[in-house]
């Protein structure tokens, strides 16, 4: 039993999108720009030339936040969305009725329809692929050239992620919504 | 009257032939052809959906709920409205409204059936829903409560209608009251489906669960004017006039309350300082469907009512038709405005601007299935008028 989370040193992101490709390859995610479990977001720099705020244009890699209090889980009418033994938010495709309520409820736009199964799909922290094979990293973490992502057990005080969260300032996305995300952005 | 299966009183002359037998006025022929066309569209829409799935719809990752959800809400609101109006007489004992009870309860059955017919082609796996709704119920989900309670509600409405047909007013009252309470619970849960969305600040909160009940009553009264207008071909006797005047007066009050609700909703949205909410409210104010809702569903019927305190039933029938167009926009706006603000505010692909507002327009398939739902509703109602005596029993 673990409580998996991920820390993102997002300022190191160079927007190479290798994580998006690795995720699709490892987890067999459908092709197409709309079908993604993870993504790298970008902003246009604030201000007007020549007074551009370059720092505001940082890249922001993201995915399902695996919230402790996940709105998508609360609204699921058939409990198709559930927390697995490692506190990872998963979808049981057999129970999913494709009502799309979770897509509307997720504050992070982390869910999409898998057209092959006609059910909702999302990031699983590679639970049924890499973790099931006994590996300890996710595909996106493993491939990242600038080591943005650190995946691990938040309950293990000796894990790399616990060490990072102890020693570095960090924030969560849309923390005011009370979803208690398990993705932490290091500052 | 002859007694059909399960002791259901059916009109003596009811047969397939009697369904085709109607007064051949231009309006009736136009209506009949329209309904047939809508049913044909339903078939085409459903076949297209079965072949292409949700690709046949205009819905996207960012706007997963489209026209069919709005139309489903439109029908179930109509059903709850009919149920409330029907209950005035047979549950609460207001003599003046008793003459519409049977018709309204029948209306509540056909409208919710049309709603279910539409939503069956929006939910990806309706059969799975029936199974896992029972096996692994999501009790924290407003959709679970809404769906389950609406299923119960339909059962109670059918039982109530059965007793109304058999003139067993005591049992009709018991099932009517139970059905009404379950229906109100179901309907406020439908508002809760939106009210629970904490990611969508424009909809989050207590407003929709209560507003849904108010607008259901308003919708029920519009529909009552329409069905009574057709029943009496606008030649109302004094008793019907009394009924309609009473309904119009209630409607005037309800619309006034709705104006009050909406004004405060908009004021708190725009000036409440909640992140994202003010932007969406301002955006709404600059869209045509919002003004269609205000003018058609509220303003025009309200002016017709206040003109002479509801003493123009004929005019109110036409105002109610306009009102129902407005009610459709009300449902459409609710669904669209909930989703109009993107949750992902960054650009995800190159050579793209960060998203500002989510665009959505219904596809032809969605429009066909929606019109088909309307056709189904009218057709079922028409068959009901041929099969059952929906007038007040003496």
Coordinates of C-alpha atoms in Angstrom, one line a residue, chain B residues 61-382:
Chain B
X61 CA -13.6 17.2 -24.3
X62 CA -14.1 20.7 -23.1
X63 CA -17.9 20.8 -23.7
X64 CA -19.0 17.2 -22.9
X65 CA -22.6 18.0 -22.4
X66 CA -24.6 19.2 -25.4
X67 CA -28.0 19.8 -26.8
X68 CA -29.3 16.4 -25.7
X69 CA -28.7 17.1 -22.1
X70 CA -30.5 20.4 -22.4
X71 CA -33.4 18.7 -24.2
X72 CA -33.5 16.0 -21.5
X73 CA -33.7 18.7 -18.8
X74 CA -36.4 20.4 -20.9
X75 CA -38.6 17.3 -20.9
X76 CA -38.1 16.3 -17.3
X77 CA -38.8 19.9 -16.2
X78 CA -41.9 19.8 -18.3
X79 CA -42.9 16.5 -16.5
X80 CA -42.3 17.9 -13.1
X81 CA -44.3 21.0 -14.1
X82 CA -47.2 19.0 -15.3
X83 CA -47.0 16.9 -12.1
X84 CA -47.2 20.1 -9.9
X85 CA -50.1 21.5 -11.9
X86 CA -51.9 18.1 -11.8
X87 CA -51.4 17.9 -8.1
X88 CA -53.1 21.2 -7.4
X89 CA -56.5 19.5 -7.9
X90 CA -56.1 15.9 -7.0
X91 CA -53.6 16.1 -4.2
X92 CA -54.1 19.5 -2.7
X93 CA -57.9 19.6 -3.4
X94 CA -58.2 22.9 -5.2
X95 CA -61.5 22.3 -6.9
X96 CA -60.9 24.8 -9.6
X97 CA -57.9 22.9 -10.9
X98 CA -59.3 19.4 -10.7
X99 CA -60.4 19.4 -14.3
X100 CA -56.9 19.4 -15.6
X101 CA -55.4 16.8 -13.2
X102 CA -55.8 13.8 -15.3
X103 CA -54.6 15.5 -18.4
X104 CA -51.6 17.0 -16.6
X105 CA -50.6 13.7 -15.0
X106 CA -50.8 12.0 -18.4
X107 CA -48.7 14.9 -19.7
X108 CA -46.1 14.3 -17.0
X109 CA -45.8 10.7 -18.1
X110 CA -45.4 11.3 -21.8
X111 CA -42.9 14.2 -21.3
X112 CA -40.6 12.2 -19.0
X113 CA -40.8 9.3 -21.4
X114 CA -39.7 11.6 -24.2
X115 CA -36.9 12.8 -21.9
X116 CA -35.7 9.2 -21.2
X117 CA -35.9 8.5 -25.0
X118 CA -33.5 11.4 -25.6
X119 CA -31.1 10.8 -22.8
X120 CA -30.8 7.1 -23.8
X121 CA -28.8 8.3 -26.8
X122 CA -26.6 10.7 -24.8
X123 CA -25.6 8.3 -22.1
X124 CA -22.9 6.1 -23.7
X125 CA -24.0 2.8 -21.9
X126 CA -27.7 3.0 -20.8
X127 CA -27.9 -0.7 -20.1
X128 CA -24.7 -0.7 -18.0
X129 CA -26.3 2.2 -16.1
X130 CA -29.3 0.1 -15.2
X131 CA -27.1 -2.6 -13.9
X132 CA -24.5 -0.7 -12.0
X133 CA -27.0 1.9 -10.7
X134 CA -28.2 -1.0 -8.5
X135 CA -25.0 -3.0 -8.0
X136 CA -22.6 -0.2 -7.1
X137 CA -24.6 2.9 -6.5
X138 CA -22.7 6.2 -6.3
X139 CA -24.6 7.7 -3.4
X140 CA -22.6 10.9 -3.4
X141 CA -23.6 11.5 -7.0
X142 CA -26.5 13.8 -7.8
X143 CA -27.0 12.0 -11.1
X144 CA -27.5 8.7 -9.3
X145 CA -30.2 10.3 -7.1
X146 CA -31.8 12.1 -9.9
X147 CA -32.0 9.1 -12.2
X148 CA -33.2 6.7 -9.5
X149 CA -35.8 9.1 -8.1
X150 CA -37.0 9.9 -11.6
X151 CA -37.5 6.2 -12.2
X152 CA -39.5 5.9 -9.1
X153 CA -41.4 9.1 -9.9
X154 CA -42.5 7.7 -13.3
X155 CA -43.7 4.6 -11.6
X156 CA -45.8 6.6 -9.1
X157 CA -47.2 8.8 -11.9
X158 CA -48.3 5.8 -13.9
X159 CA -50.0 4.3 -10.8
X160 CA -51.6 7.7 -10.0
X161 CA -52.9 8.0 -13.6
X162 CA -54.3 4.4 -13.3
X163 CA -56.3 5.4 -10.2
X164 CA -57.4 8.6 -11.8
X165 CA -58.7 6.7 -14.8
X166 CA -60.6 4.4 -12.4
X167 CA -61.9 7.4 -10.4
X168 CA -60.3 6.1 -7.3
X169 CA -59.5 9.5 -6.0
X170 CA -58.3 8.4 -2.6
X171 CA -55.6 6.2 -3.9
X172 CA -54.8 8.7 -6.7
X173 CA -54.2 11.3 -4.0
X174 CA -51.8 9.0 -2.0
X175 CA -49.8 8.1 -5.1
X176 CA -50.0 11.6 -6.4
X177 CA -48.6 13.1 -3.2
X178 CA -45.8 10.4 -3.1
X179 CA -45.1 11.0 -6.8
X180 CA -45.0 14.7 -6.4
X181 CA -42.6 14.5 -3.4
X182 CA -40.3 12.1 -5.2
X183 CA -40.6 14.2 -8.4
X184 CA -39.6 17.3 -6.5
X185 CA -36.7 15.5 -4.9
X186 CA -35.6 14.1 -8.3
X187 CA -35.9 17.5 -9.9
X188 CA -34.0 19.4 -7.3
X189 CA -31.3 16.7 -7.6
X190 CA -31.1 17.5 -11.3
X191 CA -30.4 21.1 -10.2
X192 CA -27.9 19.6 -7.8
X193 CA -26.1 18.0 -10.7
X194 CA -25.0 21.5 -11.7
X195 CA -25.0 22.9 -8.2
X196 CA -22.4 20.4 -7.0
X197 CA -19.9 21.4 -9.6
X198 CA -17.3 23.3 -7.6
X199 CA -15.1 23.7 -10.7
X200 CA -17.9 25.6 -12.5
X201 CA -18.4 28.6 -10.3
X202 CA -21.3 30.0 -12.4
X203 CA -23.5 26.9 -11.5
X204 CA -22.1 26.0 -8.1
X205 CA -24.4 26.5 -5.1
X206 CA -27.9 26.2 -4.0
X207 CA -29.4 28.3 -6.8
X208 CA -30.2 25.7 -9.4
X209 CA -31.8 23.0 -7.1
X210 CA -34.4 25.6 -6.0
X211 CA -34.7 27.4 -9.3
X212 CA -35.5 24.2 -11.0
X213 CA -38.6 23.7 -8.9
X214 CA -39.8 27.2 -9.6
X215 CA -39.2 27.0 -13.4
X216 CA -40.8 23.5 -13.4
X217 CA -44.0 25.1 -12.1
X218 CA -43.8 27.8 -14.7
X219 CA -43.2 25.3 -17.4
X220 CA -46.1 23.2 -16.2
X221 CA -48.5 26.2 -16.4
X222 CA -47.3 27.0 -20.0
X223 CA -47.9 23.4 -21.0
X224 CA -51.3 23.4 -19.3
X225 CA -52.4 26.4 -21.4
X226 CA -51.1 24.7 -24.6
X227 CA -52.9 21.4 -23.9
X228 CA -56.1 23.1 -22.8
X229 CA -56.0 25.4 -25.9
X230 CA -55.8 22.4 -28.1
X231 CA -58.4 20.4 -26.2
X232 CA -61.0 23.2 -26.4
X233 CA -59.8 24.7 -29.8
X234 CA -59.6 28.0 -28.0
X235 CA -63.4 28.0 -27.3
X236 CA -63.2 27.9 -23.6
X237 CA -66.4 27.6 -21.5
X238 CA -66.7 29.5 -18.2
X239 CA -65.3 26.6 -16.1
X240 CA -62.2 26.3 -18.2
X241 CA -61.8 30.1 -18.2
X242 CA -61.9 30.0 -14.4
X243 CA -59.2 27.4 -14.4
X244 CA -57.0 29.2 -16.9
X245 CA -57.4 32.5 -15.1
X246 CA -56.3 30.9 -11.9
X247 CA -53.3 29.4 -13.6
X248 CA -52.4 32.7 -15.2
X249 CA -52.5 34.5 -11.9
X250 CA -50.2 31.9 -10.3
X251 CA -48.0 32.2 -13.4
X252 CA -47.8 36.0 -13.0
X253 CA -46.6 35.5 -9.4
X254 CA -44.1 32.8 -10.4
X255 CA -42.6 34.8 -13.2
X256 CA -42.2 37.8 -10.9
X257 CA -40.4 35.6 -8.4
X258 CA -38.2 34.2 -11.2
X259 CA -37.3 37.8 -12.3
X260 CA -36.3 38.5 -8.7
X261 CA -34.3 35.2 -8.5
X262 CA -32.5 35.9 -11.8
X263 CA -31.8 39.5 -11.0
X264 CA -30.1 38.6 -7.8
X265 CA -28.3 35.6 -9.3
X266 CA -26.9 37.9 -12.0
X267 CA -26.0 40.7 -9.6
X268 CA -24.2 38.3 -7.2
X269 CA -22.5 36.6 -10.2
X270 CA -21.2 39.9 -11.6
X271 CA -20.3 41.7 -8.4
X272 CA -19.7 38.8 -6.0
X273 CA -16.0 38.7 -6.7
X274 CA -15.9 34.9 -7.2
X275 CA -13.1 33.9 -9.6
X276 CA -14.3 33.2 -13.1
X277 CA -18.0 33.7 -12.3
X278 CA -18.3 37.4 -13.2
X279 CA -16.6 36.8 -16.6
X280 CA -19.1 34.1 -17.4
X281 CA -22.1 36.2 -16.3
X282 CA -20.9 39.1 -18.5
X283 CA -20.3 36.7 -21.3
X284 CA -23.9 35.4 -20.9
X285 CA -25.4 38.9 -21.1
X286 CA -23.9 39.3 -24.5
X287 CA -25.4 36.2 -26.0
X288 CA -28.6 36.0 -28.0
X289 CA -29.9 32.8 -26.3
X290 CA -29.8 34.5 -22.9
X291 CA -32.1 37.3 -24.2
X292 CA -34.3 34.7 -25.9
X293 CA -34.8 33.1 -22.5
X294 CA -35.6 36.4 -20.8
X295 CA -37.9 37.8 -23.5
X296 CA -39.7 34.6 -24.5
X297 CA -39.9 32.6 -21.3
X298 CA -40.5 35.5 -19.0
X299 CA -41.2 39.0 -20.4
X300 CA -43.8 38.4 -23.1
X301 CA -46.0 36.0 -21.1
X302 CA -45.6 38.3 -18.1
X303 CA -46.8 41.3 -20.0
X304 CA -49.7 39.3 -21.4
X305 CA -50.7 38.3 -17.8
X306 CA -50.3 41.7 -16.2
X307 CA -52.3 43.3 -19.1
X308 CA -55.5 42.2 -17.6
X309 CA -54.5 40.0 -14.7
X310 CA -54.7 36.8 -16.6
X311 CA -58.2 37.3 -18.1
X312 CA -57.1 36.6 -21.8
X313 CA -56.8 32.8 -21.9
X314 CA -56.7 32.7 -25.7
X315 CA -53.8 35.1 -25.8
X316 CA -52.1 33.2 -23.0
X317 CA -52.1 30.0 -25.1
X318 CA -50.0 31.8 -27.7
X319 CA -47.9 33.4 -25.0
X320 CA -47.4 29.9 -23.6
X321 CA -46.1 28.6 -26.9
X322 CA -43.6 31.5 -27.0
X323 CA -42.9 30.8 -23.3
X324 CA -42.0 27.2 -24.1
X325 CA -39.5 28.4 -26.8
X326 CA -38.0 30.5 -24.0
X327 CA -38.0 27.6 -21.6
X328 CA -36.0 25.6 -24.2
X329 CA -33.4 28.4 -24.3
X330 CA -33.4 28.5 -20.5
X331 CA -32.3 24.8 -20.5
X332 CA -29.8 25.2 -23.3
X333 CA -28.3 28.3 -21.6
X334 CA -28.0 26.4 -18.3
X335 CA -26.0 23.6 -19.9
X336 CA -23.9 25.7 -22.2
X337 CA -23.1 28.5 -19.8
X338 CA -22.0 25.9 -17.2
X339 CA -19.3 24.8 -19.6
X340 CA -18.5 27.9 -21.5
X341 CA -15.4 28.9 -19.3
X342 CA -12.5 26.6 -20.1
X343 CA -11.0 24.8 -17.2
X344 CA -7.7 24.5 -19.0
X345 CA -6.5 28.0 -19.6
X346 CA -3.2 27.2 -21.2
X347 CA -2.4 26.5 -24.8
X348 CA -1.7 22.8 -25.3
X349 CA -0.5 22.8 -28.9
X350 CA 1.8 25.2 -30.8
X351 CA 0.5 28.0 -33.0
X352 CA -2.6 28.2 -30.9
X353 CA -3.9 31.0 -28.7
X354 CA -4.8 30.2 -25.1
X355 CA -8.5 29.3 -25.0
X356 CA -10.9 32.0 -24.0
X357 CA -14.4 30.6 -24.4
X358 CA -15.6 27.2 -25.3
X359 CA -17.5 27.1 -28.6
X360 CA -20.3 24.7 -29.1
X361 CA -23.0 24.3 -31.7
X362 CA -25.3 21.2 -31.9
X363 CA -24.8 18.8 -34.7
X364 CA -27.5 17.8 -37.2
X365 CA -27.8 14.5 -35.4
X366 CA -28.3 16.1 -32.0
X367 CA -31.0 18.4 -33.5
X368 CA -32.7 15.5 -35.2
X369 CA -32.8 13.4 -32.0
X370 CA -34.1 16.4 -30.0
X371 CA -36.8 17.2 -32.5
X372 CA -37.6 13.5 -32.5
X373 CA -38.1 13.7 -28.7
X374 CA -40.6 16.4 -29.2
X375 CA -42.3 14.4 -32.0
X376 CA -42.4 11.4 -29.7
X377 CA -43.9 13.4 -26.9
X378 CA -46.6 14.9 -29.1
X379 CA -47.4 11.5 -30.7
X380 CA -47.7 9.8 -27.3
X381 CA -49.9 12.5 -26.0
X382 CA -52.1 12.4 -29.1

